[in-house]
mmCIF file of C-alpha atoms and ligand atoms in Angstrom:
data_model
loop_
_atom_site.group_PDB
_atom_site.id
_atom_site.type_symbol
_atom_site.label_atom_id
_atom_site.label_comp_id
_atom_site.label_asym_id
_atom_site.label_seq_id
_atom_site.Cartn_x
_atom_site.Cartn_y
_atom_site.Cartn_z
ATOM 1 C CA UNK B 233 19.396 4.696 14.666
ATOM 2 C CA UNK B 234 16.399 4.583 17.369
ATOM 3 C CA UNK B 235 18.417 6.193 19.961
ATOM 4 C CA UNK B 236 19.831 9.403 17.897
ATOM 5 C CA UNK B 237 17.272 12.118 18.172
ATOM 6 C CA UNK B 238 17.769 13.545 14.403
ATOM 7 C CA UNK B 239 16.921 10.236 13.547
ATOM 8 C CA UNK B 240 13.959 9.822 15.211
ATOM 9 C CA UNK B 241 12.218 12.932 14.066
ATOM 10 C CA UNK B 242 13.033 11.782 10.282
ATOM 11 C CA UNK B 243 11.321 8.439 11.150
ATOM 12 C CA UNK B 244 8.440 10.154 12.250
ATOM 13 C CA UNK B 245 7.548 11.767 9.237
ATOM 14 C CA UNK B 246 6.896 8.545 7.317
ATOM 15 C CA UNK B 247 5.664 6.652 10.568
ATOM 16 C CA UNK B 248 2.816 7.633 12.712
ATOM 17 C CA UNK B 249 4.338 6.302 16.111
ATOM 18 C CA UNK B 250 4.935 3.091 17.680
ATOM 19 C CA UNK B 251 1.253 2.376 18.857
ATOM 20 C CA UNK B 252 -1.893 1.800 17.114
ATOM 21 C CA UNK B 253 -3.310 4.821 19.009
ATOM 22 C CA UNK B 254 -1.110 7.115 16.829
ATOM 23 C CA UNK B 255 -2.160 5.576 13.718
ATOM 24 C CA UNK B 256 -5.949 5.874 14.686
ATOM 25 C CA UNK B 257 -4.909 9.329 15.568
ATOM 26 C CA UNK B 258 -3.603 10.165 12.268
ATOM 27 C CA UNK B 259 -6.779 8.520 10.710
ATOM 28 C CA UNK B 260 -9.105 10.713 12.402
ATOM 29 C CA UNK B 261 -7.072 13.474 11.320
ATOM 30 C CA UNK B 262 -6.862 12.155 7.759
ATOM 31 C CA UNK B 263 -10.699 11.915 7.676
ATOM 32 C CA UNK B 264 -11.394 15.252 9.077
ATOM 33 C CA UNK B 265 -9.977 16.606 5.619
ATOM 34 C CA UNK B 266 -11.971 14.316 3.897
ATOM 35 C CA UNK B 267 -9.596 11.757 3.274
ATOM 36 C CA UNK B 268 -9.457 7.982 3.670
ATOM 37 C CA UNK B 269 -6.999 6.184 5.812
ATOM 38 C CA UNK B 270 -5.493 2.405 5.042
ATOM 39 C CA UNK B 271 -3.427 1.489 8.548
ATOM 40 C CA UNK B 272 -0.510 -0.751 8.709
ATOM 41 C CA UNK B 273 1.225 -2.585 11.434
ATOM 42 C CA UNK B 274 4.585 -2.693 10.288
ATOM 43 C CA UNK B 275 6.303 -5.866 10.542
ATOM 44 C CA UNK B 276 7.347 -8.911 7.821
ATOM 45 C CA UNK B 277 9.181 -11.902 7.324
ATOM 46 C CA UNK B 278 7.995 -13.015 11.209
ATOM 47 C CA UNK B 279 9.733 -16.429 12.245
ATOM 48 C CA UNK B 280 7.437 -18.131 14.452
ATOM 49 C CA UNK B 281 3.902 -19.017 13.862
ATOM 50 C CA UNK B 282 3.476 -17.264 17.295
ATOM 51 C CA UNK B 283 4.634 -14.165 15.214
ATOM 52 C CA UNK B 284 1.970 -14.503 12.928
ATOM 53 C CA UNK B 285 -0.543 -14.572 15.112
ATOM 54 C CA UNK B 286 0.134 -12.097 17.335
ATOM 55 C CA UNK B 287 0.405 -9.992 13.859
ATOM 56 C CA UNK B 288 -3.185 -11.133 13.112
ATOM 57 C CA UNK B 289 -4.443 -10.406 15.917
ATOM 58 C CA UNK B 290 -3.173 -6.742 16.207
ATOM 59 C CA UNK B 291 -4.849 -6.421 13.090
ATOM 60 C CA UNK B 292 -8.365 -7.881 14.437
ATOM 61 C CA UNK B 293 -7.342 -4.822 17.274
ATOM 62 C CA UNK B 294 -7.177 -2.230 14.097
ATOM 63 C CA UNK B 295 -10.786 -3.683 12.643
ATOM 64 C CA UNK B 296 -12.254 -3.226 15.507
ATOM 65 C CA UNK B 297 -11.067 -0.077 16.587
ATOM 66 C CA UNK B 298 -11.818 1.633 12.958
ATOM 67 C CA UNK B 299 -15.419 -0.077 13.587
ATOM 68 C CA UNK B 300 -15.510 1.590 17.265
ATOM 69 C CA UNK B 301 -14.242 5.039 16.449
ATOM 70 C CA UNK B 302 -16.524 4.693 12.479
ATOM 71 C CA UNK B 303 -13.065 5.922 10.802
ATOM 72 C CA UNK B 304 -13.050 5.706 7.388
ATOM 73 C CA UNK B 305 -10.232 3.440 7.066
ATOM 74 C CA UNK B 306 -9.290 -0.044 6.018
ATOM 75 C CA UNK B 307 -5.933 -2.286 7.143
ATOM 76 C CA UNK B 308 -3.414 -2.836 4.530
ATOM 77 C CA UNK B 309 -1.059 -5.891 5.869
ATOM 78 C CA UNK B 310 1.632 -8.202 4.404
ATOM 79 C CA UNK B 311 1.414 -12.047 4.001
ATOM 80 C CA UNK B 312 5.197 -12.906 5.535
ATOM 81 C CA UNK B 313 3.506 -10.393 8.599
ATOM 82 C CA UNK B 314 1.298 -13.274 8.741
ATOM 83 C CA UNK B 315 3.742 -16.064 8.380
ATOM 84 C CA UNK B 316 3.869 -16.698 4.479
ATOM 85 C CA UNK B 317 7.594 -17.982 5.028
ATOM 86 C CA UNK B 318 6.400 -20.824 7.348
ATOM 87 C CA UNK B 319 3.931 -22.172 4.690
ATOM 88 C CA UNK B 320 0.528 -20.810 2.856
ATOM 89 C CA UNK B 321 -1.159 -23.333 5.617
ATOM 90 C CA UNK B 322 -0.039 -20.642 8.264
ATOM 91 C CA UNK B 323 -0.457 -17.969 6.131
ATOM 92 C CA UNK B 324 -3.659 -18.575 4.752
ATOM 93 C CA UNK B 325 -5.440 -19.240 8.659
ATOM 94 C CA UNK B 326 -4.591 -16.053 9.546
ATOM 95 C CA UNK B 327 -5.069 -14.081 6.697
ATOM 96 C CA UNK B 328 -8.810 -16.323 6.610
ATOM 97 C CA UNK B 329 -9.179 -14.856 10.552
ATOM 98 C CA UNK B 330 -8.559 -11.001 9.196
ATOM 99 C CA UNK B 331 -10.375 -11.026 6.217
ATOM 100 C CA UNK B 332 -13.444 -12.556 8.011
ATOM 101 C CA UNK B 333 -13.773 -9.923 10.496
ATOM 102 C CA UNK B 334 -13.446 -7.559 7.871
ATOM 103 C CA UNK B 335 -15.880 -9.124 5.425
ATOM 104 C CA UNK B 336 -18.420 -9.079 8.454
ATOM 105 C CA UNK B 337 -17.773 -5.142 9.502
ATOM 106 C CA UNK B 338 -17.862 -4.631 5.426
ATOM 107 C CA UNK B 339 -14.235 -3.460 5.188
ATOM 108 C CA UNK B 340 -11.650 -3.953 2.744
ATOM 109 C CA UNK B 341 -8.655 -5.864 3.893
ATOM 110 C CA UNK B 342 -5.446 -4.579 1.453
ATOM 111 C CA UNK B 343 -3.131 -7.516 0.941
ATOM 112 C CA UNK B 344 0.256 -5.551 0.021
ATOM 113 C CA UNK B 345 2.912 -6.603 -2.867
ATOM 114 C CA UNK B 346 6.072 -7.449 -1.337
ATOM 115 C CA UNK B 347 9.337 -8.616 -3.080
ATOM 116 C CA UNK B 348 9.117 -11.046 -6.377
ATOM 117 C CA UNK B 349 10.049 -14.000 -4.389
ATOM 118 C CA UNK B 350 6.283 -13.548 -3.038
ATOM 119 C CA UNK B 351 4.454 -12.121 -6.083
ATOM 120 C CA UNK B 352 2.888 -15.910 -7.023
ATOM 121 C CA UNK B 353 2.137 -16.677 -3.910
ATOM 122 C CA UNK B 354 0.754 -13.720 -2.867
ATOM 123 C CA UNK B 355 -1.807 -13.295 -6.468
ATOM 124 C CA UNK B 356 -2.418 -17.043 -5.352
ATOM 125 C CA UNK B 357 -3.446 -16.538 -2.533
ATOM 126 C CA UNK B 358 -5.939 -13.850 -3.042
ATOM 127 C CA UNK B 359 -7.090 -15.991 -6.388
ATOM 128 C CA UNK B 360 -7.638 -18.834 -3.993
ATOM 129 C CA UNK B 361 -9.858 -16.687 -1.301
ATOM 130 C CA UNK B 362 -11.105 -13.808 -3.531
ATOM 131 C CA UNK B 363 -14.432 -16.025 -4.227
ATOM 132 C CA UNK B 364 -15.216 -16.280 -0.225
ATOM 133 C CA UNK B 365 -14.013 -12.660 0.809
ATOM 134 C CA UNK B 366 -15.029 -10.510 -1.305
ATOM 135 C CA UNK B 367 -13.367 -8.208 0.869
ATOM 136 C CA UNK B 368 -10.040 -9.018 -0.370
ATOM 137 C CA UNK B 369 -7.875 -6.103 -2.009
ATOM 138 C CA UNK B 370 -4.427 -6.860 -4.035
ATOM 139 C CA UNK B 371 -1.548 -5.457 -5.078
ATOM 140 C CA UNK B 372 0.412 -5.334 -8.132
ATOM 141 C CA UNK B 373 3.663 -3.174 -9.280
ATOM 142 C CA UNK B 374 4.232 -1.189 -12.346
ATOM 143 C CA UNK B 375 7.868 -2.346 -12.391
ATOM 144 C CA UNK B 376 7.332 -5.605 -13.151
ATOM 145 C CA UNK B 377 7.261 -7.276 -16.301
ATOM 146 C CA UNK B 378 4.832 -9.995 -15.558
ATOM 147 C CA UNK B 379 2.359 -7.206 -14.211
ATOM 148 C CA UNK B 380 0.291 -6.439 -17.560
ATOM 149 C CA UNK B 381 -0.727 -10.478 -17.436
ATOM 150 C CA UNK B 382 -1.317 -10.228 -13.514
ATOM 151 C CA UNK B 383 -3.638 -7.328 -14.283
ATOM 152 C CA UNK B 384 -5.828 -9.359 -17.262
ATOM 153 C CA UNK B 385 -6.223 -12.297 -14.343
ATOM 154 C CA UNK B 386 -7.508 -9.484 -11.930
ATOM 155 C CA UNK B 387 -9.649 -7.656 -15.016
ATOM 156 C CA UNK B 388 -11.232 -11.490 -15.350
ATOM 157 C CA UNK B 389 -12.311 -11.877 -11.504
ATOM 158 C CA UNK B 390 -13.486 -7.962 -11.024
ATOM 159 C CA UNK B 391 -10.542 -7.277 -8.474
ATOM 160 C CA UNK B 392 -10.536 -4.461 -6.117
ATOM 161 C CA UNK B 393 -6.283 -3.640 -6.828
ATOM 162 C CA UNK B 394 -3.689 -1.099 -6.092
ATOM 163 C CA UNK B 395 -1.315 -0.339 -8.639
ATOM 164 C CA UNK B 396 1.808 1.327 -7.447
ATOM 165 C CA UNK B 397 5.626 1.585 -8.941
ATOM 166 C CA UNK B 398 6.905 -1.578 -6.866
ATOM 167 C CA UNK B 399 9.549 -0.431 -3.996
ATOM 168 C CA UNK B 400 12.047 -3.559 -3.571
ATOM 169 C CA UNK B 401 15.375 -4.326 -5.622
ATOM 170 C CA UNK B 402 14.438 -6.620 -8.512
ATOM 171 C CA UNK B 403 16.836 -8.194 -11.109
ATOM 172 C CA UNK B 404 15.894 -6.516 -14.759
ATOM 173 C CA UNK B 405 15.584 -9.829 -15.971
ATOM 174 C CA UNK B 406 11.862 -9.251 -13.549
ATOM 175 C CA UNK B 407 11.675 -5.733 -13.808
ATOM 176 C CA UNK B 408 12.498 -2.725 -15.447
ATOM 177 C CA UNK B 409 15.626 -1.208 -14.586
ATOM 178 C CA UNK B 410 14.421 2.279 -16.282
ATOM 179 C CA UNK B 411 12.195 4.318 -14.712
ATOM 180 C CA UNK B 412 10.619 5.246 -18.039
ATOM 181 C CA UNK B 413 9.550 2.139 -18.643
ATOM 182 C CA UNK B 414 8.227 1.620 -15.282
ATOM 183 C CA UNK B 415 6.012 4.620 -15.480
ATOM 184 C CA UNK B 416 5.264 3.087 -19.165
ATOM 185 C CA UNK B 417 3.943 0.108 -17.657
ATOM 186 C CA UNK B 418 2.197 2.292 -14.806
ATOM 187 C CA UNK B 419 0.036 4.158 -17.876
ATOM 188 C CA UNK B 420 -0.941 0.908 -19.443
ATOM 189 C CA UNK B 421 -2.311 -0.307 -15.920
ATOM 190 C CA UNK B 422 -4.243 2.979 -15.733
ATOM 191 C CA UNK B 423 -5.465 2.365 -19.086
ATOM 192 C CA UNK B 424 -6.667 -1.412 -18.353
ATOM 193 C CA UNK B 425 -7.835 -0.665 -15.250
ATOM 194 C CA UNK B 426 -10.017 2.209 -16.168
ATOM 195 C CA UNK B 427 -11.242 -0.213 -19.393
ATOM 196 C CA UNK B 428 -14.979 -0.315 -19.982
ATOM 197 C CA UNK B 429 -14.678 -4.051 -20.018
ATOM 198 C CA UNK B 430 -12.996 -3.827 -16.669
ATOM 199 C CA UNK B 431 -15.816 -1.933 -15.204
ATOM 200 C CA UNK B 432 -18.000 -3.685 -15.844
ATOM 201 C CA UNK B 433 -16.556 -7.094 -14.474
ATOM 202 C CA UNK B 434 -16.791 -4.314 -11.225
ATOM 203 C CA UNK B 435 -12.661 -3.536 -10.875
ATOM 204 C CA UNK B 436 -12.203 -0.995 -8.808
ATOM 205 C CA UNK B 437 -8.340 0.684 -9.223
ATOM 206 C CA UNK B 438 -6.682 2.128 -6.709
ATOM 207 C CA UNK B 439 -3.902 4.181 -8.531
ATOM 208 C CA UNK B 440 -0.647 4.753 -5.600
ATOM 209 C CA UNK B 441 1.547 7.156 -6.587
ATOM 210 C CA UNK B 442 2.822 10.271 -5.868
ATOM 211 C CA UNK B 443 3.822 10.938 -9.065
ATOM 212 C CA UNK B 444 1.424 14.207 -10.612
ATOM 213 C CA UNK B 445 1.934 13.055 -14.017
ATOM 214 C CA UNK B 446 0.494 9.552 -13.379
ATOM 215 C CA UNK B 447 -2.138 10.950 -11.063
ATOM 216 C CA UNK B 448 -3.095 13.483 -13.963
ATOM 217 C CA UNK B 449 -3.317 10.544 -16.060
ATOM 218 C CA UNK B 450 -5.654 8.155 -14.012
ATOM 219 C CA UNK B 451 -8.032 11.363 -13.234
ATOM 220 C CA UNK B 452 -7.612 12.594 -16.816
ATOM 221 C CA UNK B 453 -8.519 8.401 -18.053
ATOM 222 C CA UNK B 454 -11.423 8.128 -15.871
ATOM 223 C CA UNK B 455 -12.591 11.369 -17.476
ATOM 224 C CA UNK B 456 -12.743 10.811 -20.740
ATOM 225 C CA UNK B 457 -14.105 7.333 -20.310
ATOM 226 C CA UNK B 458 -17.134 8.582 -17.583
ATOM 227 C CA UNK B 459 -15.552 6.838 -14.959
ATOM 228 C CA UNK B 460 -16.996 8.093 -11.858
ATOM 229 C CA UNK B 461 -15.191 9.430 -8.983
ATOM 230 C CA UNK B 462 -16.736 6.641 -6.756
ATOM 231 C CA UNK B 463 -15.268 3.880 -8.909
ATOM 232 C CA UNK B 464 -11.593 4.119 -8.030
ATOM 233 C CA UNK B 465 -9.248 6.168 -5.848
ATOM 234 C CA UNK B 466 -6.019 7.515 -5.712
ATOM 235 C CA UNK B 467 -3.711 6.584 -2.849
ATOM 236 C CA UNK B 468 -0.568 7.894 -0.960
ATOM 237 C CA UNK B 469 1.972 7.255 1.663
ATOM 238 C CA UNK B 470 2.056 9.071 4.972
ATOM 239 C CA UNK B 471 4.450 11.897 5.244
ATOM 240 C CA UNK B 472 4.879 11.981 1.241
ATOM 241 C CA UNK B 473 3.179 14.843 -0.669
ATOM 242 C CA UNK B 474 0.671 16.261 1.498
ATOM 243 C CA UNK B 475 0.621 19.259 -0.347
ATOM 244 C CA UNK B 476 -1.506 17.690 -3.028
ATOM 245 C CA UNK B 477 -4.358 16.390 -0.573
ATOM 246 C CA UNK B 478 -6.371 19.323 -0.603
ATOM 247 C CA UNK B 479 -6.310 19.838 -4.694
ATOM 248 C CA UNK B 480 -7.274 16.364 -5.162
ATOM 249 C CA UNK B 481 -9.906 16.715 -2.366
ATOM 250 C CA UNK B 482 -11.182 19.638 -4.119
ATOM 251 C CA UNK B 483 -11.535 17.959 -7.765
ATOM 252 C CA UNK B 484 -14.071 15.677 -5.952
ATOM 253 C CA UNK B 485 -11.354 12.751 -6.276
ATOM 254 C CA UNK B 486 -11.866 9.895 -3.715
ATOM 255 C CA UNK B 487 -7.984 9.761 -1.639
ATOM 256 C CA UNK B 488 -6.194 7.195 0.579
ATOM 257 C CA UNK B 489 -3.637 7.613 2.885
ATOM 258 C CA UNK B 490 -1.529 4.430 4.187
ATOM 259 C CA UNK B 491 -0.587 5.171 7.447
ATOM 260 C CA UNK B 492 2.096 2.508 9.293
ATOM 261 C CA UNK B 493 2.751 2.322 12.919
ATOM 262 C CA UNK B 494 4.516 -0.138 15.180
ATOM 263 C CA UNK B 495 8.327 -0.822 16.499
ATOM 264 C CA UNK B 496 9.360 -2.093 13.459
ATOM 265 C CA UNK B 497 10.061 0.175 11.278
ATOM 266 C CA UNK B 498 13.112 -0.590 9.886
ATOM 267 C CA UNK B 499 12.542 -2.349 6.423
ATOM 268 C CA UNK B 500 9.780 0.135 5.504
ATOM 269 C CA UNK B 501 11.649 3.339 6.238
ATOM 270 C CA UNK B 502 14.565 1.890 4.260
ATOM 271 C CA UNK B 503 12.371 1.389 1.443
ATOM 272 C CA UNK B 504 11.808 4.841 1.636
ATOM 273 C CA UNK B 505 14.969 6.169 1.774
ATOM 274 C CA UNK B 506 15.759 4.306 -0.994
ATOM 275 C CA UNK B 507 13.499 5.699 -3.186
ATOM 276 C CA UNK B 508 14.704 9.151 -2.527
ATOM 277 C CA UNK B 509 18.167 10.030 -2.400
ATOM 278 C CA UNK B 510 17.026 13.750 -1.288
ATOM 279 C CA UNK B 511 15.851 12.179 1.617
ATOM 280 C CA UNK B 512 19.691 10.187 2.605
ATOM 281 C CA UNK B 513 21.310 13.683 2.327
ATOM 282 C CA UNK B 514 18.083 15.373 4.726
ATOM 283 C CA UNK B 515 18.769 12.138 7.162
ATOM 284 C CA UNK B 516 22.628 12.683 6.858
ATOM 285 C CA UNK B 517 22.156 16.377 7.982
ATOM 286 C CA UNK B 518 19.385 15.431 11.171
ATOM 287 C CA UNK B 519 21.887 13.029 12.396
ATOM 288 C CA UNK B 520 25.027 15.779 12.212
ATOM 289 C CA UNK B 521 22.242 18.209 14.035
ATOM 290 C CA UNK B 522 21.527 15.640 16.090
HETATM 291 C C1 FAD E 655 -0.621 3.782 -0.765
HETATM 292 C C2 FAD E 655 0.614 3.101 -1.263
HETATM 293 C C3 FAD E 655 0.755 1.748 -1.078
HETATM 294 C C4 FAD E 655 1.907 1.092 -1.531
HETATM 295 N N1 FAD E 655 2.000 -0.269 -1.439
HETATM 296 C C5 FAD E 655 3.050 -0.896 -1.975
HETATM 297 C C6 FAD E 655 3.119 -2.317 -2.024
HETATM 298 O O1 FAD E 655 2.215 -3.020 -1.573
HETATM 299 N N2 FAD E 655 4.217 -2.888 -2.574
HETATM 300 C C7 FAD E 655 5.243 -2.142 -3.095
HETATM 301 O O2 FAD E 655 6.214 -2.708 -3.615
HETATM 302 N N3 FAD E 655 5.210 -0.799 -3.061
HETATM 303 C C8 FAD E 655 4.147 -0.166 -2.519
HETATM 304 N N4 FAD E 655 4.112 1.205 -2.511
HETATM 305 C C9 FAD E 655 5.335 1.983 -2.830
HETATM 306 C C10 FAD E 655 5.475 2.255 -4.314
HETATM 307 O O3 FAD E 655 5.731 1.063 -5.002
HETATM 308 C C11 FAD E 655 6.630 3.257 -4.577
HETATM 309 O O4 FAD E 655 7.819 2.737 -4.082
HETATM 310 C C12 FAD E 655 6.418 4.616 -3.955
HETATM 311 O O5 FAD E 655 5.085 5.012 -4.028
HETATM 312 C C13 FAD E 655 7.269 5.693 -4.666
HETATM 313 O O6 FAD E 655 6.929 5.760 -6.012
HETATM 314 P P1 FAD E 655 5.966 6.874 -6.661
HETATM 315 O O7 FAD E 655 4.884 6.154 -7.368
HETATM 316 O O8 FAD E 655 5.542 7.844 -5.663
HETATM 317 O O9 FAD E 655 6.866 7.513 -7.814
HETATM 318 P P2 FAD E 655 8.300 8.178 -7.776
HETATM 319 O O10 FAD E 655 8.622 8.463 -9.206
HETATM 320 O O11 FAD E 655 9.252 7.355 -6.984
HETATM 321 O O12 FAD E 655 8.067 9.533 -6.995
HETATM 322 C C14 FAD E 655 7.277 10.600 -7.501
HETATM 323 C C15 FAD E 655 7.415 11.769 -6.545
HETATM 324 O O13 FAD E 655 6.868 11.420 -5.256
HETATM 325 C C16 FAD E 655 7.670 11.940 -4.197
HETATM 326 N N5 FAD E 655 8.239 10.784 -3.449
HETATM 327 C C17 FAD E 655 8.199 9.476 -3.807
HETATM 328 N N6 FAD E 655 8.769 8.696 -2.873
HETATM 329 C C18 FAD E 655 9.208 9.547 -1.907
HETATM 330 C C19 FAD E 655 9.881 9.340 -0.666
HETATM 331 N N7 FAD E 655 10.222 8.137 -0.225
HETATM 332 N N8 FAD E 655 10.172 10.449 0.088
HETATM 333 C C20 FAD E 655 9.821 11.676 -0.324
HETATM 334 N N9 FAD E 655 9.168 11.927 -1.489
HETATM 335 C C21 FAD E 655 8.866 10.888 -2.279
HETATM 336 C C22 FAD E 655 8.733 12.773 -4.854
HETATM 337 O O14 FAD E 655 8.233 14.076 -4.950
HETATM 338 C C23 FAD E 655 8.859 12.148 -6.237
HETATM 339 O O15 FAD E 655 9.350 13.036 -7.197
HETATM 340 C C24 FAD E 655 2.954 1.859 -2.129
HETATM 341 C C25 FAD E 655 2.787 3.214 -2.320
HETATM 342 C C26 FAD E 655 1.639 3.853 -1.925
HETATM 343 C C27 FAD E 655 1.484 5.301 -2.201
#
């Protein structure tokens, strides 16, 4: 797929390049508009602990380059990036050597949700370090049915968390298989999230969706409760929706953009594929153009 040309351009619309350069490009451009940027080096499930730490140290390169350039922008990384499959010990070093740097510049360091065989150890982890790095962000997803009791933990410790719809293929006996209920369990998280009790133990939501009727809701929640725009923020992918930027700029709403970058693309882009048909049939046509 690298080497047809239709193919290529697709990838490029959810992927700012191969090199960090294009990602800090994309994050300058992001902030010019007013928006934040969270950057990720795409990459997971690395089998070497040589793996990992090359991985952690490209993202010691992103720190310091969003502290060099003052972008508004964060890194948002996965634990099996940074070896979770060869043991938490691994894991845990280098995630220790990110979230460090961060802490010291003052910037958050996402930790992203990946597939259910890592949920646990991933919520672990950040319980485990969360006291020490304050710096720490998690991630949980709407889809799953262990969620609303992940959330209540994160309530109880003040966590800084993304909520988003959950993008691998889970078993219903985990997950909803209905996308109602999905979004059902995507308003309740709104709802605790956005709970007086919650901010006051100093959560601060980041809602990750591009859907407008769950975006209406978290804006419409923090409303009515007087929720502050600087107490959460909504967050999107790269190269999804960037029509509804400048509106939510313009209601005074604090926005994120993920932005990946790197060689290897593969798993992400197929994650977004699959959670748009539309967008098999637009790929289908590139490549026949191509
Ligand atoms: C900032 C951010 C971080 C994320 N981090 C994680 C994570 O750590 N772990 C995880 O499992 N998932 C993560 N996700 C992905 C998320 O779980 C969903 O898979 C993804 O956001 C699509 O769901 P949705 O909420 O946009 O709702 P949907 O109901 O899927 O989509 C709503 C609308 O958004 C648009 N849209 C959605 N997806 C696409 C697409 N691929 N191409 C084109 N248009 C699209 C369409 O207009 C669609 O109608 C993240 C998402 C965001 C925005």
């Amino acid at each position: 797929m690298d080497r047809l040309p239709g193919a290529r351009r697709f990838v490029r619309r959810f992927v700012a390049g191969t090199a960090l350069e294009d990602a800090l490009a994309v994050a300058a451009r992001l902030n010019a508009e007013g928006v934040d940027a969270a950057i990720t080096h795409l990459g997971e499930n690395v089998a070497t602990s040589e793996d990992a730490s090359r991985a952690a140290d490209e993202y010691l390169e992103v720190l310091d380059e969003i502290a060099r350039r003052r972008l508004r922008a964060v890194p948002s990384l996965k634990l099996t990036h940074l070896g979770l499959d060869l043991g938490e010990a691994v894991c845990r070093t280098h995630l220790e050597r990110v979230a460090a740097n961060g802490l010291a510049g003052r910037t958050l360091v996402w930790v992203d949700m990946e597939s259910s065989a890592y949920t646990d150890r991933t919520l672990d982890l950040y319980y485990r370090l969360h006291g020490t790095y304050s710096n720490l962000a998690c991630v949980v997803q709407a889809y799953l049915r262990h969620t609303a009791a992940d959330i209540e933990r994160l309530v109880e410790i003040g966590a800084t968390v993304r909520l988003c719809k959950g993008a691998y293929r889970e078993p219903p006996e985990i997950a909803f298989p209905d996308k109602r209920e999905v979004d059902a369990s995507y308003t309740r998280g709104i709802d605790r999230l956005l709970a007086p009790d919650a901010m006051v133990r100093g959560v601060y939501p980041a809602f990750a969706t591009h859907d407008e009727r769950l975006l209406d809701q978290a804006r419409e929640t923090a409303r009515a409760r007087g929720v502050t725009a600087d107490r959460f923020e909504l967050q999107m992918l790269y190269g999804i929706r960037h029509d509804l930027h400048g509106p939510l700029r313009a209601a005074g709403l604090r926005l994120r953009v993920l932005v990946p970058y790197g060689e290897d693309w593969y798993g992400y882009f197929m994650r977004r594929l699959a959670e748009r048909p539309a967008n098999l049939a637009f790929l289908f046509r590139q490549l026949l153009r191509g």
